[in-house]
Amino acid sequence: RGLSISTALGMQTRLNADFGQRAVVHGGKIDWVPTRDVKEVKRRMLDRIGGERARATSIVSYDPKSKFPTHVHGGGEEFL
């Protein structure tokens, strides 16, 4: 059902991907994962289906003055 957050994002990641099952996560207990393109932008992944460009729900942290390039998630993206 779940998958370790440390899974390489170059692979097809499935994290809490079965939406037919209840998943409970504590956002404060999930490791921050730096984004591939901008190391000053980190995320805590709550659910994910896909690789680096994925259908995803994440808690995102931007270091001061950091920016993230415009991009598209074909399956959707939610961030807090």
mmCIF file of N, CA and C in Angstrom:
data_model
loop_
_atom_site.group_PDB
_atom_site.id
_atom_site.type_symbol
_atom_site.label_atom_id
_atom_site.label_comp_id
_atom_site.label_asym_id
_atom_site.label_seq_id
_atom_site.Cartn_x
_atom_site.Cartn_y
_atom_site.Cartn_z
ATOM 1 N N ARG A 1 0.828 -1.183 0.000
ATOM 2 C CA ARG A 1 0.000 0.000 0.000
ATOM 3 C C ARG A 1 0.867 1.239 0.000
ATOM 4 N N GLY A 2 1.681 1.428 1.028
ATOM 5 C CA GLY A 2 2.591 2.559 1.076
ATOM 6 C C GLY A 2 3.946 2.178 0.511
ATOM 7 N N LEU A 3 4.846 3.121 0.448
ATOM 8 C CA LEU A 3 6.187 2.876 -0.048
ATOM 9 C C LEU A 3 7.113 3.808 0.687
ATOM 10 N N SER A 4 8.324 3.370 0.941
ATOM 11 C CA SER A 4 9.285 4.199 1.651
ATOM 12 C C SER A 4 9.494 5.523 0.927
ATOM 13 N N ILE A 5 9.544 6.606 1.686
ATOM 14 C CA ILE A 5 9.778 7.938 1.115
ATOM 15 C C ILE A 5 11.138 7.997 0.439
ATOM 16 N N SER A 6 12.079 7.172 0.852
ATOM 17 C CA SER A 6 13.432 7.226 0.305
ATOM 18 C C SER A 6 13.541 6.605 -1.076
ATOM 19 N N THR A 7 12.441 6.117 -1.654
ATOM 20 C CA THR A 7 12.473 5.541 -2.989
ATOM 21 C C THR A 7 12.953 6.584 -3.990
ATOM 22 N N ALA A 8 13.849 6.180 -4.882
ATOM 23 C CA ALA A 8 14.364 7.110 -5.902
ATOM 24 C C ALA A 8 13.226 7.575 -6.799
ATOM 25 N N LEU A 9 13.138 8.875 -7.032
ATOM 26 C CA LEU A 9 12.029 9.416 -7.802
ATOM 27 C C LEU A 9 12.187 9.191 -9.295
ATOM 28 N N GLY A 10 13.325 8.667 -9.727
ATOM 29 C CA GLY A 10 13.476 8.314 -11.128
ATOM 30 C C GLY A 10 12.636 7.099 -11.471
ATOM 31 N N MET A 11 12.212 6.359 -10.474
ATOM 32 C CA MET A 11 11.382 5.180 -10.667
ATOM 33 C C MET A 11 9.913 5.577 -10.552
ATOM 34 N N GLN A 12 9.046 4.678 -10.937
ATOM 35 C CA GLN A 12 7.612 4.911 -10.764
ATOM 36 C C GLN A 12 7.260 4.671 -9.301
ATOM 37 N N THR A 13 7.017 5.728 -8.560
ATOM 38 C CA THR A 13 6.721 5.654 -7.138
ATOM 39 C C THR A 13 5.216 5.508 -6.926
ATOM 40 N N ARG A 14 4.846 4.644 -6.009
ATOM 41 C CA ARG A 14 3.449 4.507 -5.602
ATOM 42 C C ARG A 14 3.428 4.623 -4.088
ATOM 43 N N LEU A 15 2.986 5.776 -3.607
ATOM 44 C CA LEU A 15 2.942 6.058 -2.177
ATOM 45 C C LEU A 15 1.497 6.371 -1.811
ATOM 46 N N ASN A 16 0.890 5.558 -0.945
ATOM 47 C CA ASN A 16 -0.519 5.733 -0.569
ATOM 48 C C ASN A 16 -1.380 5.915 -1.822
ATOM 49 N N ALA A 17 -1.135 5.084 -2.823
ATOM 50 C CA ALA A 17 -1.725 5.253 -4.143
ATOM 51 C C ALA A 17 -3.063 4.544 -4.329
ATOM 52 N N ASP A 18 -3.451 3.719 -3.388
ATOM 53 C CA ASP A 18 -4.736 3.028 -3.500
ATOM 54 C C ASP A 18 -5.794 3.884 -2.804
ATOM 55 N N PHE A 19 -6.507 4.699 -3.579
ATOM 56 C CA PHE A 19 -7.462 5.638 -3.001
ATOM 57 C C PHE A 19 -8.728 4.954 -2.500
ATOM 58 N N GLY A 20 -8.809 3.656 -2.713
ATOM 59 C CA GLY A 20 -9.915 2.892 -2.164
ATOM 60 C C GLY A 20 -9.666 2.470 -0.722
ATOM 61 N N GLN A 21 -8.443 2.682 -0.237
ATOM 62 C CA GLN A 21 -8.089 2.352 1.140
ATOM 63 C C GLN A 21 -7.761 3.623 1.906
ATOM 64 N N ARG A 22 -8.141 3.648 3.152
ATOM 65 C CA ARG A 22 -7.849 4.787 4.025
ATOM 66 C C ARG A 22 -6.354 4.812 4.336
ATOM 67 N N ALA A 23 -5.751 5.982 4.260
ATOM 68 C CA ALA A 23 -4.342 6.156 4.615
ATOM 69 C C ALA A 23 -4.254 7.310 5.603
ATOM 70 N N VAL A 24 -3.574 7.092 6.710
ATOM 71 C CA VAL A 24 -3.383 8.136 7.710
ATOM 72 C C VAL A 24 -1.884 8.402 7.811
ATOM 73 N N VAL A 25 -1.494 9.657 7.617
ATOM 74 C CA VAL A 25 -0.085 10.022 7.715
ATOM 75 C C VAL A 25 0.051 11.221 8.643
ATOM 76 N N HIS A 26 1.187 11.340 9.287
ATOM 77 C CA HIS A 26 1.495 12.484 10.147
ATOM 78 C C HIS A 26 2.565 13.286 9.409
ATOM 79 N N GLY A 27 2.159 14.402 8.818
ATOM 80 C CA GLY A 27 3.070 15.197 8.000
ATOM 81 C C GLY A 27 4.359 15.585 8.689
ATOM 82 N N GLY A 28 4.313 15.810 9.989
ATOM 83 C CA GLY A 28 5.516 16.201 10.724
ATOM 84 C C GLY A 28 6.505 15.072 10.939
ATOM 85 N N LYS A 29 6.087 13.838 10.659
ATOM 86 C CA LYS A 29 6.977 12.691 10.849
ATOM 87 C C LYS A 29 7.537 12.155 9.536
ATOM 88 N N ILE A 30 7.226 12.832 8.430
ATOM 89 C CA ILE A 30 7.721 12.423 7.116
ATOM 90 C C ILE A 30 8.986 13.225 6.819
ATOM 91 N N ASP A 31 10.002 12.558 6.282
ATOM 92 C CA ASP A 31 11.251 13.242 5.938
ATOM 93 C C ASP A 31 11.033 14.259 4.821
ATOM 94 N N TRP A 32 11.775 15.374 4.880
ATOM 95 C CA TRP A 32 11.797 16.341 3.790
ATOM 96 C C TRP A 32 12.666 15.760 2.681
ATOM 97 N N VAL A 33 12.191 15.827 1.451
ATOM 98 C CA VAL A 33 12.930 15.338 0.290
ATOM 99 C C VAL A 33 13.201 16.532 -0.616
ATOM 100 N N PRO A 34 14.491 16.850 -0.878
ATOM 101 C CA PRO A 34 14.764 17.968 -1.788
ATOM 102 C C PRO A 34 14.275 17.648 -3.197
ATOM 103 N N THR A 35 13.784 18.667 -3.907
ATOM 104 C CA THR A 35 13.388 18.449 -5.287
ATOM 105 C C THR A 35 14.639 18.277 -6.137
ATOM 106 N N ARG A 36 14.478 17.629 -7.258
ATOM 107 C CA ARG A 36 15.629 17.350 -8.125
ATOM 108 C C ARG A 36 16.193 18.634 -8.724
ATOM 109 N N ASP A 37 15.321 19.544 -9.148
ATOM 110 C CA ASP A 37 15.761 20.734 -9.872
ATOM 111 C C ASP A 37 16.223 21.872 -8.971
ATOM 112 N N VAL A 38 15.591 22.029 -7.809
ATOM 113 C CA VAL A 38 15.888 23.156 -6.922
ATOM 114 C C VAL A 38 16.023 22.613 -5.493
ATOM 115 N N LYS A 39 17.238 22.466 -5.017
ATOM 116 C CA LYS A 39 17.478 21.859 -3.701
ATOM 117 C C LYS A 39 16.920 22.690 -2.552
ATOM 118 N N GLU A 40 16.650 23.997 -2.793
ATOM 119 C CA GLU A 40 16.088 24.863 -1.753
ATOM 120 C C GLU A 40 14.580 24.670 -1.594
ATOM 121 N N VAL A 41 13.987 23.871 -2.457
ATOM 122 C CA VAL A 41 12.571 23.541 -2.366
ATOM 123 C C VAL A 41 12.475 22.070 -1.969
ATOM 124 N N LYS A 42 11.844 21.829 -0.820
ATOM 125 C CA LYS A 42 11.747 20.469 -0.285
ATOM 126 C C LYS A 42 10.283 20.091 -0.141
ATOM 127 N N ARG A 43 10.013 18.780 -0.118
ATOM 128 C CA ARG A 43 8.632 18.329 0.012
ATOM 129 C C ARG A 43 8.526 17.135 0.942
ATOM 130 N N ARG A 44 7.384 17.047 1.574
ATOM 131 C CA ARG A 44 6.998 15.864 2.339
ATOM 132 C C ARG A 44 5.867 15.232 1.543
ATOM 133 N N MET A 45 6.105 14.060 1.006
ATOM 134 C CA MET A 45 5.151 13.426 0.100
ATOM 135 C C MET A 45 4.080 12.670 0.882
ATOM 136 N N LEU A 46 2.828 13.025 0.636
ATOM 137 C CA LEU A 46 1.698 12.362 1.293
ATOM 138 C C LEU A 46 1.135 11.241 0.428
ATOM 139 N N ASP A 47 1.017 11.495 -0.864
ATOM 140 C CA ASP A 47 0.687 10.431 -1.810
ATOM 141 C C ASP A 47 1.332 10.770 -3.135
ATOM 142 N N ARG A 48 1.590 9.755 -3.932
ATOM 143 C CA ARG A 48 2.301 9.964 -5.191
ATOM 144 C C ARG A 48 2.090 8.760 -6.090
ATOM 145 N N ILE A 49 1.842 9.046 -7.361
ATOM 146 C CA ILE A 49 1.769 8.004 -8.379
ATOM 147 C C ILE A 49 2.598 8.503 -9.560
ATOM 148 N N GLY A 50 3.773 7.923 -9.757
ATOM 149 C CA GLY A 50 4.631 8.315 -10.874
ATOM 150 C C GLY A 50 6.038 8.618 -10.432
ATOM 151 N N GLY A 51 6.825 9.162 -11.350
ATOM 152 C CA GLY A 51 8.222 9.487 -11.100
ATOM 153 C C GLY A 51 8.381 10.922 -10.634
ATOM 154 N N GLU A 52 9.376 11.611 -11.185
ATOM 155 C CA GLU A 52 9.615 13.004 -10.789
ATOM 156 C C GLU A 52 8.415 13.882 -11.147
ATOM 157 N N ARG A 53 7.821 13.672 -12.295
ATOM 158 C CA ARG A 53 6.593 14.365 -12.681
ATOM 159 C C ARG A 53 5.460 13.373 -12.425
ATOM 160 N N ALA A 54 4.623 13.661 -11.443
ATOM 161 C CA ALA A 54 3.672 12.653 -10.970
ATOM 162 C C ALA A 54 2.345 13.280 -10.571
ATOM 163 N N ARG A 55 1.360 12.418 -10.319
ATOM 164 C CA ARG A 55 0.141 12.820 -9.619
ATOM 165 C C ARG A 55 0.555 12.817 -8.166
ATOM 166 N N ALA A 56 0.452 13.955 -7.482
ATOM 167 C CA ALA A 56 1.067 14.050 -6.164
ATOM 168 C C ALA A 56 0.309 14.965 -5.218
ATOM 169 N N THR A 57 0.392 14.632 -3.923
ATOM 170 C CA THR A 57 -0.025 15.527 -2.854
ATOM 171 C C THR A 57 1.169 15.651 -1.918
ATOM 172 N N SER A 58 1.640 16.868 -1.694
ATOM 173 C CA SER A 58 2.848 17.097 -0.906
ATOM 174 C C SER A 58 2.703 18.331 -0.028
ATOM 175 N N ILE A 59 3.438 18.340 1.062
ATOM 176 C CA ILE A 59 3.662 19.552 1.848
ATOM 177 C C ILE A 59 4.985 20.105 1.321
ATOM 178 N N VAL A 60 5.008 21.364 0.908
ATOM 179 C CA VAL A 60 6.177 21.933 0.245
ATOM 180 C C VAL A 60 6.755 23.059 1.083
ATOM 181 N N SER A 61 8.096 23.097 1.166
ATOM 182 C CA SER A 61 8.807 24.157 1.886
ATOM 183 C C SER A 61 9.781 24.848 0.934
ATOM 184 N N TYR A 62 9.652 26.157 0.841
ATOM 185 C CA TYR A 62 10.560 26.958 0.016
ATOM 186 C C TYR A 62 11.499 27.723 0.933
ATOM 187 N N ASP A 63 12.814 27.581 0.737
ATOM 188 C CA ASP A 63 13.760 28.417 1.464
ATOM 189 C C ASP A 63 13.551 29.866 1.021
ATOM 190 N N PRO A 64 13.936 30.846 1.858
ATOM 191 C CA PRO A 64 13.770 32.245 1.467
ATOM 192 C C PRO A 64 14.388 32.538 0.103
ATOM 193 N N LYS A 65 13.666 33.288 -0.709
ATOM 194 C CA LYS A 65 14.075 33.746 -2.036
ATOM 195 C C LYS A 65 14.245 32.622 -3.055
ATOM 196 N N SER A 66 13.816 31.418 -2.729
ATOM 197 C CA SER A 66 13.909 30.331 -3.711
ATOM 198 C C SER A 66 12.710 30.381 -4.649
ATOM 199 N N LYS A 67 12.873 29.823 -5.831
ATOM 200 C CA LYS A 67 11.823 29.775 -6.850
ATOM 201 C C LYS A 67 11.813 28.375 -7.448
ATOM 202 N N PHE A 68 10.671 28.014 -7.998
ATOM 203 C CA PHE A 68 10.568 26.716 -8.650
ATOM 204 C C PHE A 68 10.053 26.947 -10.062
ATOM 205 N N PRO A 69 10.668 26.316 -11.066
ATOM 206 C CA PRO A 69 10.245 26.568 -12.447
ATOM 207 C C PRO A 69 8.821 26.071 -12.716
ATOM 208 N N THR A 70 8.149 26.750 -13.628
ATOM 209 C CA THR A 70 6.826 26.344 -14.054
ATOM 210 C C THR A 70 6.896 24.930 -14.620
ATOM 211 N N HIS A 71 5.930 24.100 -14.276
ATOM 212 C CA HIS A 71 5.903 22.723 -14.757
ATOM 213 C C HIS A 71 4.469 22.197 -14.743
ATOM 214 N N VAL A 72 4.255 21.036 -15.334
ATOM 215 C CA VAL A 72 2.925 20.470 -15.473
ATOM 216 C C VAL A 72 2.908 19.070 -14.861
ATOM 217 N N HIS A 73 1.832 18.770 -14.157
ATOM 218 C CA HIS A 73 1.563 17.418 -13.650
ATOM 219 C C HIS A 73 0.307 16.958 -14.380
ATOM 220 N N GLY A 74 0.447 16.051 -15.324
ATOM 221 C CA GLY A 74 -0.685 15.582 -16.105
ATOM 222 C C GLY A 74 -1.762 14.920 -15.258
ATOM 223 N N GLY A 75 -1.358 14.283 -14.157
ATOM 224 C CA GLY A 75 -2.316 13.600 -13.295
ATOM 225 C C GLY A 75 -2.842 14.461 -12.169
ATOM 226 N N GLY A 76 -2.344 15.676 -12.030
ATOM 227 C CA GLY A 76 -2.777 16.572 -10.977
ATOM 228 C C GLY A 76 -1.709 16.756 -9.921
ATOM 229 N N GLU A 77 -1.818 17.848 -9.183
ATOM 230 C CA GLU A 77 -0.858 18.154 -8.126
ATOM 231 C C GLU A 77 -1.589 18.942 -7.049
ATOM 232 N N GLU A 78 -1.389 18.550 -5.797
ATOM 233 C CA GLU A 78 -1.898 19.305 -4.654
ATOM 234 C C GLU A 78 -0.707 19.566 -3.751
ATOM 235 N N PHE A 79 -0.586 20.790 -3.275
ATOM 236 C CA PHE A 79 0.499 21.075 -2.337
ATOM 237 C C PHE A 79 0.002 22.024 -1.267
ATOM 238 N N LEU A 80 0.571 21.870 -0.078
ATOM 239 C CA LEU A 80 0.215 22.689 1.079
ATOM 240 C C LEU A 80 1.426 23.502 1.494
#
